[in-house]
Tab-separated table of C-alpha atoms in Angstrom:
chain	number	residue	atom	x	y	z
D	43	UNK	CA	-13.061	6.399	-15.623
D	44	UNK	CA	-15.415	4.314	-17.966
D	45	UNK	CA	-18.392	2.711	-16.692
D	46	UNK	CA	-18.515	-0.862	-15.425
D	47	UNK	CA	-20.589	-3.244	-13.441
D	48	UNK	CA	-19.569	-3.742	-9.836
D	49	UNK	CA	-19.866	-7.056	-8.155
D	50	UNK	CA	-18.799	-8.237	-4.705
D	51	UNK	CA	-18.960	-12.026	-4.090
D	52	UNK	CA	-18.860	-13.341	-0.735
D	53	UNK	CA	-16.632	-16.382	-1.804
D	54	UNK	CA	-13.596	-17.148	-3.608
D	55	UNK	CA	-15.854	-19.754	-5.606
D	56	UNK	CA	-18.428	-17.208	-6.512
D	57	UNK	CA	-15.619	-14.842	-7.539
D	58	UNK	CA	-14.068	-17.648	-9.990
D	59	UNK	CA	-17.648	-18.074	-11.336
D	60	UNK	CA	-18.106	-14.583	-12.232
D	61	UNK	CA	-14.463	-14.293	-13.722
D	62	UNK	CA	-15.369	-17.312	-16.094
D	63	UNK	CA	-18.744	-16.039	-17.077
D	64	UNK	CA	-18.566	-12.285	-17.450
D	65	UNK	CA	-16.774	-10.713	-20.306
D	66	UNK	CA	-13.882	-8.401	-19.459
D	67	UNK	CA	-13.931	-8.852	-15.974
D	68	UNK	CA	-11.139	-7.815	-13.503
D	69	UNK	CA	-10.617	-8.645	-9.972
D	70	UNK	CA	-10.219	-5.424	-7.594
D	71	UNK	CA	-8.152	-6.046	-4.440
D	72	UNK	CA	-6.851	-2.704	-2.618
D	73	UNK	CA	-7.368	-0.954	-6.060
D	74	UNK	CA	-4.262	1.121	-5.687
D	75	UNK	CA	-2.812	0.140	-9.056
D	76	UNK	CA	-6.108	-0.856	-10.829
D	77	UNK	CA	-8.217	2.326	-10.031
D	78	UNK	CA	-5.335	4.892	-11.044
D	79	UNK	CA	-5.104	2.824	-14.377
D	80	UNK	CA	-8.809	3.021	-15.114
D	81	UNK	CA	-8.825	6.709	-14.203
D	82	UNK	CA	-6.132	7.210	-16.732
D	83	UNK	CA	-8.328	5.156	-19.257
D	84	UNK	CA	-5.350	2.725	-19.856
D	85	UNK	CA	-7.899	-0.043	-18.451
D	86	UNK	CA	-11.744	-0.249	-19.095
D	87	UNK	CA	-12.945	-3.337	-17.515
D	88	UNK	CA	-16.785	-4.015	-18.061
D	89	UNK	CA	-17.124	-5.688	-14.651
D	90	UNK	CA	-15.372	-4.988	-11.437
D	91	UNK	CA	-15.135	-8.162	-8.934
D	92	UNK	CA	-14.414	-6.651	-5.395
D	93	UNK	CA	-12.561	-9.163	-3.303
D	94	UNK	CA	-12.826	-7.047	0.054
D	95	UNK	CA	-15.554	-8.662	1.312
D	96	UNK	CA	-14.580	-12.373	0.904
D	97	UNK	CA	-13.409	-13.132	4.599
D	98	UNK	CA	-11.423	-16.089	3.903
D	99	UNK	CA	-8.965	-13.994	1.834
D	100	UNK	CA	-8.180	-11.814	4.782
D	101	UNK	CA	-5.800	-12.626	7.922
D	102	UNK	CA	-2.432	-14.003	9.270
D	103	UNK	CA	-1.907	-17.145	11.015
D	104	UNK	CA	1.072	-19.859	11.614
D	105	UNK	CA	0.470	-23.327	10.510
D	106	UNK	CA	3.130	-26.150	10.896
D	107	UNK	CA	5.720	-23.695	11.246
D	108	UNK	CA	4.834	-21.573	8.310
D	109	UNK	CA	3.323	-18.207	7.999
D	110	UNK	CA	0.101	-18.040	6.243
D	111	UNK	CA	-1.225	-14.828	4.699
D	112	UNK	CA	-4.351	-14.236	3.101
D	113	UNK	CA	-4.319	-12.589	-0.329
D	114	UNK	CA	-6.486	-9.456	0.794
D	115	UNK	CA	-4.390	-8.855	3.817
D	116	UNK	CA	-3.229	-5.153	3.791
D	117	UNK	CA	0.244	-3.813	3.898
D	118	UNK	CA	-0.391	-2.018	7.423
D	119	UNK	CA	-1.936	-5.353	8.568
D	120	UNK	CA	1.293	-7.245	7.689
D	121	UNK	CA	3.697	-4.532	9.074
D	122	UNK	CA	1.845	-4.277	12.452
D	123	UNK	CA	1.028	-7.915	12.754
D	124	UNK	CA	2.558	-9.550	15.824
D	125	UNK	CA	2.811	-12.919	14.211
D	126	UNK	CA	4.647	-11.332	11.209
D	127	UNK	CA	7.031	-9.236	13.496
D	128	UNK	CA	7.895	-12.494	15.473
D	129	UNK	CA	8.155	-15.108	12.980
D	130	UNK	CA	9.622	-12.944	9.774
D	131	UNK	CA	10.373	-9.494	11.032
D	132	UNK	CA	11.980	-8.767	7.620
D	133	UNK	CA	8.663	-9.195	5.879
D	134	UNK	CA	6.829	-6.827	8.309
D	135	UNK	CA	9.772	-4.456	7.810
D	136	UNK	CA	9.262	-4.496	3.827
D	137	UNK	CA	5.325	-3.984	4.299
D	138	UNK	CA	6.112	-1.165	6.513
D	139	UNK	CA	7.869	0.648	3.717
D	140	UNK	CA	5.472	0.449	1.008
D	141	UNK	CA	4.068	3.563	-0.496
D	142	UNK	CA	2.645	5.675	2.370
D	143	UNK	CA	0.524	5.096	5.422
D	144	UNK	CA	-2.701	5.539	3.568
D	145	UNK	CA	-1.493	3.239	0.633
D	146	UNK	CA	-0.800	0.613	3.160
D	147	UNK	CA	-4.320	0.825	4.510
D	148	UNK	CA	-5.536	-0.351	1.123
D	149	UNK	CA	-3.067	-2.038	-0.830
D	150	UNK	CA	-2.847	-5.925	-0.464
D	151	UNK	CA	-0.178	-8.650	-0.958
D	152	UNK	CA	-2.303	-10.583	-3.185
D	153	UNK	CA	-2.937	-7.378	-5.323
D	154	UNK	CA	0.838	-6.491	-5.321
D	155	UNK	CA	2.018	-9.998	-6.304
D	156	UNK	CA	-0.555	-10.898	-8.817
D	157	UNK	CA	0.093	-7.465	-10.627
D	158	UNK	CA	4.162	-7.911	-10.522
D	159	UNK	CA	4.929	-4.330	-11.038
D	160	UNK	CA	8.539	-4.528	-11.709
D	161	UNK	CA	9.148	-1.791	-9.045
D	162	UNK	CA	6.926	-3.192	-6.508
D	163	UNK	CA	8.357	-4.596	-3.250
D	164	UNK	CA	6.616	-7.516	-2.377
D	165	UNK	CA	7.554	-9.734	-5.234
D	166	UNK	CA	11.230	-9.552	-4.045
D	167	UNK	CA	10.041	-11.174	-0.493
D	168	UNK	CA	7.952	-13.768	-2.091
D	169	UNK	CA	11.199	-14.679	-4.373
D	170	UNK	CA	13.917	-14.489	-1.831
D	171	UNK	CA	12.014	-16.035	1.087
D	172	UNK	CA	10.978	-18.711	-1.323
D	173	UNK	CA	7.124	-18.361	-0.419
D	174	UNK	CA	4.428	-20.611	-2.119
D	175	UNK	CA	1.711	-18.843	-3.820
D	176	UNK	CA	-1.500	-20.648	-3.381
D	177	UNK	CA	-4.447	-20.200	-5.756
D	178	UNK	CA	-7.969	-21.542	-6.020
D	179	UNK	CA	-6.437	-24.133	-8.360
D	180	UNK	CA	-2.884	-25.166	-7.243
D	181	UNK	CA	0.186	-24.160	-5.371
D	182	UNK	CA	2.918	-22.276	-7.291
D	183	UNK	CA	6.592	-22.068	-5.928
D	184	UNK	CA	8.006	-18.443	-5.984
D	185	UNK	CA	10.599	-19.646	-8.681
D	186	UNK	CA	7.918	-20.266	-11.159
D	187	UNK	CA	5.694	-17.344	-10.669
D	188	UNK	CA	7.151	-14.411	-11.805
D	189	UNK	CA	7.614	-14.728	-15.481
D	190	UNK	CA	8.252	-11.058	-16.641
D	191	UNK	CA	7.119	-7.414	-16.246
D	192	UNK	CA	3.631	-7.436	-15.206
D	193	UNK	CA	3.360	-11.156	-15.939
D	194	UNK	CA	3.002	-14.122	-13.755
D	195	UNK	CA	2.282	-17.847	-13.889
D	196	UNK	CA	-1.671	-17.010	-13.120
D	197	UNK	CA	-3.828	-18.378	-15.734
D	198	UNK	CA	-6.939	-16.782	-16.769
D	199	UNK	CA	-9.533	-16.963	-14.098
D	200	UNK	CA	-7.086	-18.106	-11.470
D	201	UNK	CA	-7.154	-16.247	-8.045
D	202	UNK	CA	-4.361	-15.985	-5.347
D	203	UNK	CA	-5.949	-17.027	-2.080
D	204	UNK	CA	-2.972	-16.987	0.143
D	205	UNK	CA	0.660	-17.114	0.596
D	206	UNK	CA	2.737	-19.637	2.724
D	207	UNK	CA	6.195	-18.129	3.894
D	208	UNK	CA	8.670	-20.511	5.636
D	209	UNK	CA	9.741	-18.726	8.865
D	210	UNK	CA	12.959	-18.355	10.972
D	211	UNK	CA	14.953	-16.916	8.094
D	212	UNK	CA	17.399	-14.333	8.645
D	213	UNK	CA	16.449	-11.788	5.972
D	214	UNK	CA	16.373	-8.117	5.221
D	215	UNK	CA	15.183	-5.890	2.499
D	216	UNK	CA	17.087	-2.734	1.276
D	217	UNK	CA	15.349	-0.281	-0.970
D	218	UNK	CA	16.625	2.828	-2.841
D	219	UNK	CA	13.513	4.799	-3.456
D	220	UNK	CA	12.917	6.882	-6.419
D	221	UNK	CA	13.077	10.474	-4.807
D	222	UNK	CA	9.643	11.460	-6.285
D	223	UNK	CA	7.451	8.155	-6.708
D	224	UNK	CA	9.179	6.300	-3.666
D	225	UNK	CA	8.726	3.161	-5.790
D	226	UNK	CA	11.901	1.028	-5.656
D	227	UNK	CA	14.501	2.392	-8.154
D	228	UNK	CA	16.656	-0.484	-6.694
D	229	UNK	CA	15.367	-2.949	-4.030
D	230	UNK	CA	17.243	-6.070	-2.861
D	231	UNK	CA	15.923	-8.777	-0.373
D	232	UNK	CA	18.620	-11.038	1.003
D	233	UNK	CA	17.358	-14.213	2.743
D	234	UNK	CA	19.446	-16.865	4.624
D	235	UNK	CA	17.781	-20.292	4.302
D	236	UNK	CA	20.382	-22.355	6.424
D	237	UNK	CA	23.265	-22.743	4.233
D	238	UNK	CA	21.439	-21.517	1.298
D	239	UNK	CA	21.176	-17.863	0.415
D	240	UNK	CA	18.325	-16.184	-1.806
D	241	UNK	CA	18.899	-12.710	-3.400
D	242	UNK	CA	15.982	-11.147	-5.057
D	243	UNK	CA	16.209	-7.890	-6.789
D	244	UNK	CA	13.146	-5.504	-7.731
D	245	UNK	CA	12.942	-2.247	-9.477
D	246	UNK	CA	16.067	-2.954	-11.737
D	247	UNK	CA	15.402	-5.777	-14.078
D	248	UNK	CA	13.942	-5.153	-17.663
D	249	UNK	CA	11.883	-8.439	-16.924
D	250	UNK	CA	10.846	-7.427	-13.406
D	251	UNK	CA	12.096	-9.327	-10.082
D	252	UNK	CA	14.888	-11.644	-10.386
D	253	UNK	CA	17.459	-13.499	-8.509
D	254	UNK	CA	20.902	-12.409	-8.463
D	255	UNK	CA	23.022	-15.538	-8.684
D	256	UNK	CA	26.334	-14.079	-8.522
D	257	UNK	CA	25.365	-12.265	-5.131
D	258	UNK	CA	23.846	-15.693	-3.802
D	259	UNK	CA	27.058	-17.670	-4.645
D	260	UNK	CA	29.327	-15.072	-2.921
D	261	UNK	CA	27.076	-14.853	0.224
D	262	UNK	CA	26.743	-18.851	0.508
D	263	UNK	CA	30.439	-18.958	1.546
D	264	UNK	CA	30.561	-15.777	3.516
D	265	UNK	CA	27.548	-14.136	4.617
D	266	UNK	CA	28.829	-10.647	5.068
D	267	UNK	CA	28.986	-7.436	3.268
D	268	UNK	CA	32.688	-7.799	2.497
D	269	UNK	CA	31.806	-11.101	0.636
D	270	UNK	CA	30.003	-8.828	-2.170
D	271	UNK	CA	33.212	-6.718	-2.872
D	272	UNK	CA	33.913	-6.781	-6.446
D	273	UNK	CA	30.649	-8.691	-7.082
D	274	UNK	CA	27.623	-7.575	-9.003
D	275	UNK	CA	24.879	-7.986	-11.504
D	276	UNK	CA	25.567	-7.306	-15.280
D	277	UNK	CA	23.805	-4.211	-16.371
D	278	UNK	CA	22.767	-5.888	-19.677
D	279	UNK	CA	19.303	-6.782	-18.724
D	280	UNK	CA	18.622	-3.714	-16.362
D	281	UNK	CA	16.139	-0.746	-16.829
D	282	UNK	CA	17.465	2.466	-18.077
D	283	UNK	CA	15.002	5.376	-17.714
D	284	UNK	CA	15.019	9.170	-16.909
D	285	UNK	CA	15.662	8.085	-13.170
D	286	UNK	CA	18.711	6.093	-13.469
D	287	UNK	CA	20.629	4.217	-16.237
D	288	UNK	CA	21.410	0.586	-16.315
D	289	UNK	CA	24.958	1.143	-14.886
D	290	UNK	CA	23.728	3.085	-12.099
D	291	UNK	CA	21.199	0.448	-11.203
D	292	UNK	CA	23.954	-2.217	-11.554
D	293	UNK	CA	25.765	-0.235	-8.975
D	294	UNK	CA	22.868	0.247	-6.591
D	295	UNK	CA	22.197	-3.487	-6.625
D	296	UNK	CA	25.336	-4.220	-4.890
D	297	UNK	CA	25.135	-1.356	-2.523
D	298	UNK	CA	21.685	-2.293	-1.574
D	299	UNK	CA	22.471	-6.024	-1.244
D	300	UNK	CA	25.510	-4.931	0.993
D	301	UNK	CA	23.204	-3.031	3.218
D	302	UNK	CA	20.607	-5.734	3.371
D	303	UNK	CA	23.221	-8.247	4.412
D	304	UNK	CA	24.260	-5.939	7.196
D	305	UNK	CA	20.588	-5.445	8.515
D	306	UNK	CA	20.249	-9.240	8.288
D	307	UNK	CA	23.208	-10.081	10.524
M	28	UNK	CA	-27.245	3.244	-11.018
M	29	UNK	CA	-26.513	1.615	-7.412
M	30	UNK	CA	-27.544	2.586	-3.979
M	31	UNK	CA	-24.943	3.081	-1.211
M	32	UNK	CA	-25.612	3.727	2.519
M	33	UNK	CA	-23.038	5.180	4.647
M	34	UNK	CA	-22.544	7.010	8.012
M	35	UNK	CA	-20.910	10.374	7.387
M	36	UNK	CA	-19.774	12.667	9.946
M	37	UNK	CA	-22.311	10.765	12.227
M	38	UNK	CA	-25.268	11.220	9.917
M	39	UNK	CA	-26.778	8.241	7.757
M	40	UNK	CA	-26.681	9.129	4.111
M	41	UNK	CA	-27.900	7.281	0.982
M	42	UNK	CA	-26.887	7.861	-2.491
M	43	UNK	CA	-27.703	6.617	-5.956
M	44	UNK	CA	-24.499	6.480	-7.946
M	45	UNK	CA	-22.805	4.976	-10.734
M	46	UNK	CA	-20.440	2.368	-9.594
M	47	UNK	CA	-17.422	4.335	-11.070
M	48	UNK	CA	-17.944	7.038	-8.567
M	49	UNK	CA	-14.987	7.764	-6.484
M	50	UNK	CA	-15.490	8.233	-2.911
M	51	UNK	CA	-14.219	11.697	-3.036
M	52	UNK	CA	-16.644	12.600	-5.776
M	53	UNK	CA	-19.515	11.338	-3.696
M	54	UNK	CA	-18.494	13.482	-0.696
M	55	UNK	CA	-17.669	16.595	-2.708
M	56	UNK	CA	-20.555	16.256	-5.371
M	57	UNK	CA	-23.456	14.304	-3.711
M	58	UNK	CA	-23.183	15.322	-0.154
M	59	UNK	CA	-21.332	18.748	-0.845
M	60	UNK	CA	-18.788	18.369	1.603
M	61	UNK	CA	-16.314	20.121	-0.092
M	62	UNK	CA	-13.662	20.314	2.524
M	63	UNK	CA	-12.262	16.969	1.194
M	64	UNK	CA	-9.835	18.023	-1.962
M	65	UNK	CA	-8.751	16.501	-5.106
M	66	UNK	CA	-5.137	17.691	-5.587
M	67	UNK	CA	-3.174	15.101	-7.613
M	68	UNK	CA	-5.857	12.515	-8.259
M	69	UNK	CA	-3.176	9.837	-8.610
M	70	UNK	CA	-3.052	8.751	-4.942
M	71	UNK	CA	0.002	10.715	-4.125
M	72	UNK	CA	-0.759	14.045	-2.521
M	73	UNK	CA	-3.151	13.206	0.453
M	74	UNK	CA	-5.409	16.267	0.007
M	75	UNK	CA	-8.406	13.839	-0.302
M	76	UNK	CA	-7.648	11.835	2.742
M	77	UNK	CA	-10.786	10.842	5.059
M	78	UNK	CA	-11.127	8.229	7.312
M	79	UNK	CA	-13.296	5.120	6.813
M	80	UNK	CA	-14.216	3.097	9.586
M	81	UNK	CA	-11.501	4.820	11.531
M	82	UNK	CA	-8.756	4.565	9.098
M	83	UNK	CA	-7.077	7.274	6.997
M	84	UNK	CA	-7.308	6.349	3.452
M	85	UNK	CA	-7.235	8.286	-0.037
M	86	UNK	CA	-10.816	8.870	-1.129
M	87	UNK	CA	-9.442	9.574	-4.712
M	88	UNK	CA	-8.626	5.893	-4.982
M	89	UNK	CA	-11.504	4.411	-3.453
M	90	UNK	CA	-14.831	3.618	-5.043
M	91	UNK	CA	-17.823	5.028	-3.070
M	92	UNK	CA	-19.649	1.881	-3.524
M	93	UNK	CA	-16.960	-0.140	-1.848
M	94	UNK	CA	-17.790	1.939	1.186
M	95	UNK	CA	-21.274	0.637	1.619
M	96	UNK	CA	-22.100	0.450	5.139
M	97	UNK	CA	-18.847	2.059	6.131
M	98	UNK	CA	-18.572	4.933	8.685
M	99	UNK	CA	-16.592	8.012	7.025
M	100	UNK	CA	-15.402	11.202	8.877
M	101	UNK	CA	-14.260	14.112	6.786
M	102	UNK	CA	-12.579	17.401	7.912
M	103	UNK	CA	-16.141	18.839	8.520
M	104	UNK	CA	-16.682	15.985	10.902
M	105	UNK	CA	-13.932	16.987	13.505
M	106	UNK	CA	-14.983	20.292	14.950
M	107	UNK	CA	-17.438	20.261	17.759
M	108	UNK	CA	-19.996	22.841	16.761
M	109	UNK	CA	-18.013	26.084	16.528
M	110	UNK	CA	-15.346	24.541	18.797
M	111	UNK	CA	-12.299	23.564	16.506
M	112	UNK	CA	-10.792	20.073	16.999
M	113	UNK	CA	-7.368	20.377	18.697
M	114	UNK	CA	-5.488	19.458	15.634
M	115	UNK	CA	-7.179	22.114	13.627
M	116	UNK	CA	-6.594	24.563	16.488
M	117	UNK	CA	-2.875	23.573	16.588
M	118	UNK	CA	-2.671	24.167	12.557
M	119	UNK	CA	-4.167	27.765	13.029
M	120	UNK	CA	-1.734	28.512	15.899
M	121	UNK	CA	1.298	27.342	14.525
M	122	UNK	CA	0.514	28.616	11.126
M	123	UNK	CA	0.658	25.001	9.599
M	124	UNK	CA	-0.634	26.185	6.262
M	125	UNK	CA	-0.405	28.901	3.578
M	126	UNK	CA	-2.687	28.448	0.785
M	127	UNK	CA	-4.665	25.663	2.727
M	128	UNK	CA	-5.397	23.372	0.033
M	129	UNK	CA	-3.547	20.488	1.586
M	130	UNK	CA	-4.659	21.285	5.011
M	131	UNK	CA	-7.951	19.160	5.329
M	132	UNK	CA	-5.776	15.860	4.196
M	133	UNK	CA	-2.858	17.060	6.480
M	134	UNK	CA	-5.254	17.261	9.520
M	135	UNK	CA	-7.106	13.887	8.819
M	136	UNK	CA	-3.717	12.191	8.510
M	137	UNK	CA	-2.507	14.018	11.679
M	138	UNK	CA	-5.367	12.652	13.780
M	139	UNK	CA	-4.983	9.246	12.134
M	140	UNK	CA	-1.114	9.382	13.329
M	141	UNK	CA	-2.222	10.133	16.756
M	142	UNK	CA	-4.728	7.376	17.072
M	143	UNK	CA	-2.101	4.886	15.826
M	144	UNK	CA	1.084	6.324	17.393
M	145	UNK	CA	0.006	8.200	20.518
M	146	UNK	CA	0.502	11.790	21.738
M	147	UNK	CA	4.115	12.100	21.843
M	148	UNK	CA	5.345	12.172	18.253
M	149	UNK	CA	8.892	12.832	17.485
M	150	UNK	CA	9.750	15.068	14.409
M	151	UNK	CA	11.263	11.818	12.605
M	152	UNK	CA	7.906	10.002	13.247
M	153	UNK	CA	5.861	12.985	11.964
M	154	UNK	CA	7.854	13.528	8.990
M	155	UNK	CA	7.906	9.914	8.159
M	156	UNK	CA	4.184	9.524	8.671
M	157	UNK	CA	3.429	12.476	6.411
M	158	UNK	CA	4.836	10.703	3.502
M	159	UNK	CA	1.638	10.443	1.600
M	160	UNK	CA	0.647	14.344	2.196
M	161	UNK	CA	2.201	16.717	0.067
M	162	UNK	CA	2.476	20.346	0.783
M	163	UNK	CA	3.847	22.923	-2.056
M	164	UNK	CA	3.818	25.962	0.174
M	165	UNK	CA	5.019	25.435	3.633
M	166	UNK	CA	8.161	23.364	3.457
M	167	UNK	CA	6.400	21.312	6.130
M	168	UNK	CA	8.190	22.951	9.165
M	169	UNK	CA	4.989	24.576	10.701
M	170	UNK	CA	2.972	21.642	9.721
M	171	UNK	CA	5.279	19.359	11.673
M	172	UNK	CA	5.084	21.684	14.665
M	173	UNK	CA	1.415	21.758	14.244
M	174	UNK	CA	1.062	17.998	14.211
M	175	UNK	CA	3.334	17.724	17.459
M	176	UNK	CA	1.339	20.260	19.196
M	177	UNK	CA	-1.904	18.944	18.157
M	178	UNK	CA	-1.020	15.353	19.253
M	179	UNK	CA	-0.434	16.719	22.904
M	180	UNK	CA	-3.661	18.841	23.024
M	181	UNK	CA	-5.493	15.740	21.700
M	182	UNK	CA	-4.446	13.902	24.967
M	183	UNK	CA	-6.155	16.944	26.855
M	184	UNK	CA	-9.300	16.134	24.835
M	185	UNK	CA	-9.301	12.533	25.667
M	186	UNK	CA	-8.974	13.417	29.501
M	187	UNK	CA	-11.695	16.074	29.452
M	188	UNK	CA	-14.070	13.542	27.582
M	189	UNK	CA	-13.438	10.819	30.311
C-alpha cells in the first residue's frame, strides 16, 4: 500500500471540507473494498478521510413510517437490528448474507452503495425497495442513482449520509453466490409495493444493477413463481466471465426471481 | 508518522506508525504478537482474525490507526497463564487442525461465534459462521467438532467465573 495521510473528521461538514480542499482524497467507510484495492496498488489516494468516527452517520431509526439507516451502519448491525427485522425483514436477511461474519462487522451500507460493485448485494435492495439516497447536498431516488458499473449519480465531494426505505413491503432477495468468492453471480430482489412490483438484478448486468421490466410486468398481474414461467431477461446486456456466460446468467435470473417470489409470499 | 494507543490483551500499548500500517502488521511486527497470521491477505481466509472491542474482524483489512483507543484481543490473549482457553483445549482434544496455520483465526472466530450465538451450536450454524475462515488441510470436520465442544466448555468457564 502506498503512503497516505489519515484524517478522521468528527462531522460530515468537516469531511466534505477535507474532500474539497485536499488533492486526491478518498472516503474510507468499512474499508473492505478500498483497502484491498489500495493493497493491490490499484488505488493510491494521497489522503484517506475515515468516516467511522462521525456519529451522525451511524444507526437505524423509524421516522414517518420509513426506515432510516445511517450510511456508516454495518451489515451486521442491519442484519441484527430489531427495527429492520420487524419493518423490513427482507433487508435484514440480505445484510445477513453479505460476505462473512467478519466482513459484516466492518462493511457498511453507505460504502457498498456508493461503490456500486456490479456483484454487490445492497444495490439490488435499494433499487427494488425504491429507497431514497440522502446526501449532504440532496435526495436521490434509487432509479436515478445507479448509473453504471461502479458508477453512481454522486458528484465529486458528495457524501451519502443515510438511506430512507419505505416499510411494510413484501419482498425477498435470492442470491446464487459464486462458489469461490461468494459474491452474487446473480442476485434478484423482488419487492411488492401494493399493486406495483419492482425486481432488481445484481451480479449479472454488464452495467451493474438493473430492473427486470419483463419480470415486473409478469408479477404485477400474478405475484407467484408460476407467473415467471417462460419469462426472462435477454442475455444481450449480461456479463460473461470465467464463472458463467451470459446465457447461464439469464437462466439464473428467472430461477432466482422465482425463489425470491416464493420467499416473499 | 502517527501515534496510536491501544489496549492489546489487557496491556496498554503505544505505537509510532505510518498511517498505511495494517492492524495485522502492527500486531506482528511492532508488538511481536506473531500468533495472528497473514494467509490470503485479501480478507477471505480469516487467518488474521482478532477481536476489536469484542468483535471478530479481519486485521489484514483494518488500518492500525483506525483502531486508536480500541481494545484488541489476539490469540495470545485467550489463555489464562499456562492454562489454555476452553476453545483452545477443544481444538487440541478434537484435533481441529493439521498444519495449524489457520488455527488462531479459527479459534478467535469460534469464541466470537459463542459470544453471539450461545453455547449450543448446531453443525449447520458452525459451518455457516465459519464462512470467513478457510482451512486447506482438515476438511473442516474436526474443526466443527472442536467448535461445538469448545462452545459447551465455555459455558463451564462462565459458570466457574461467577
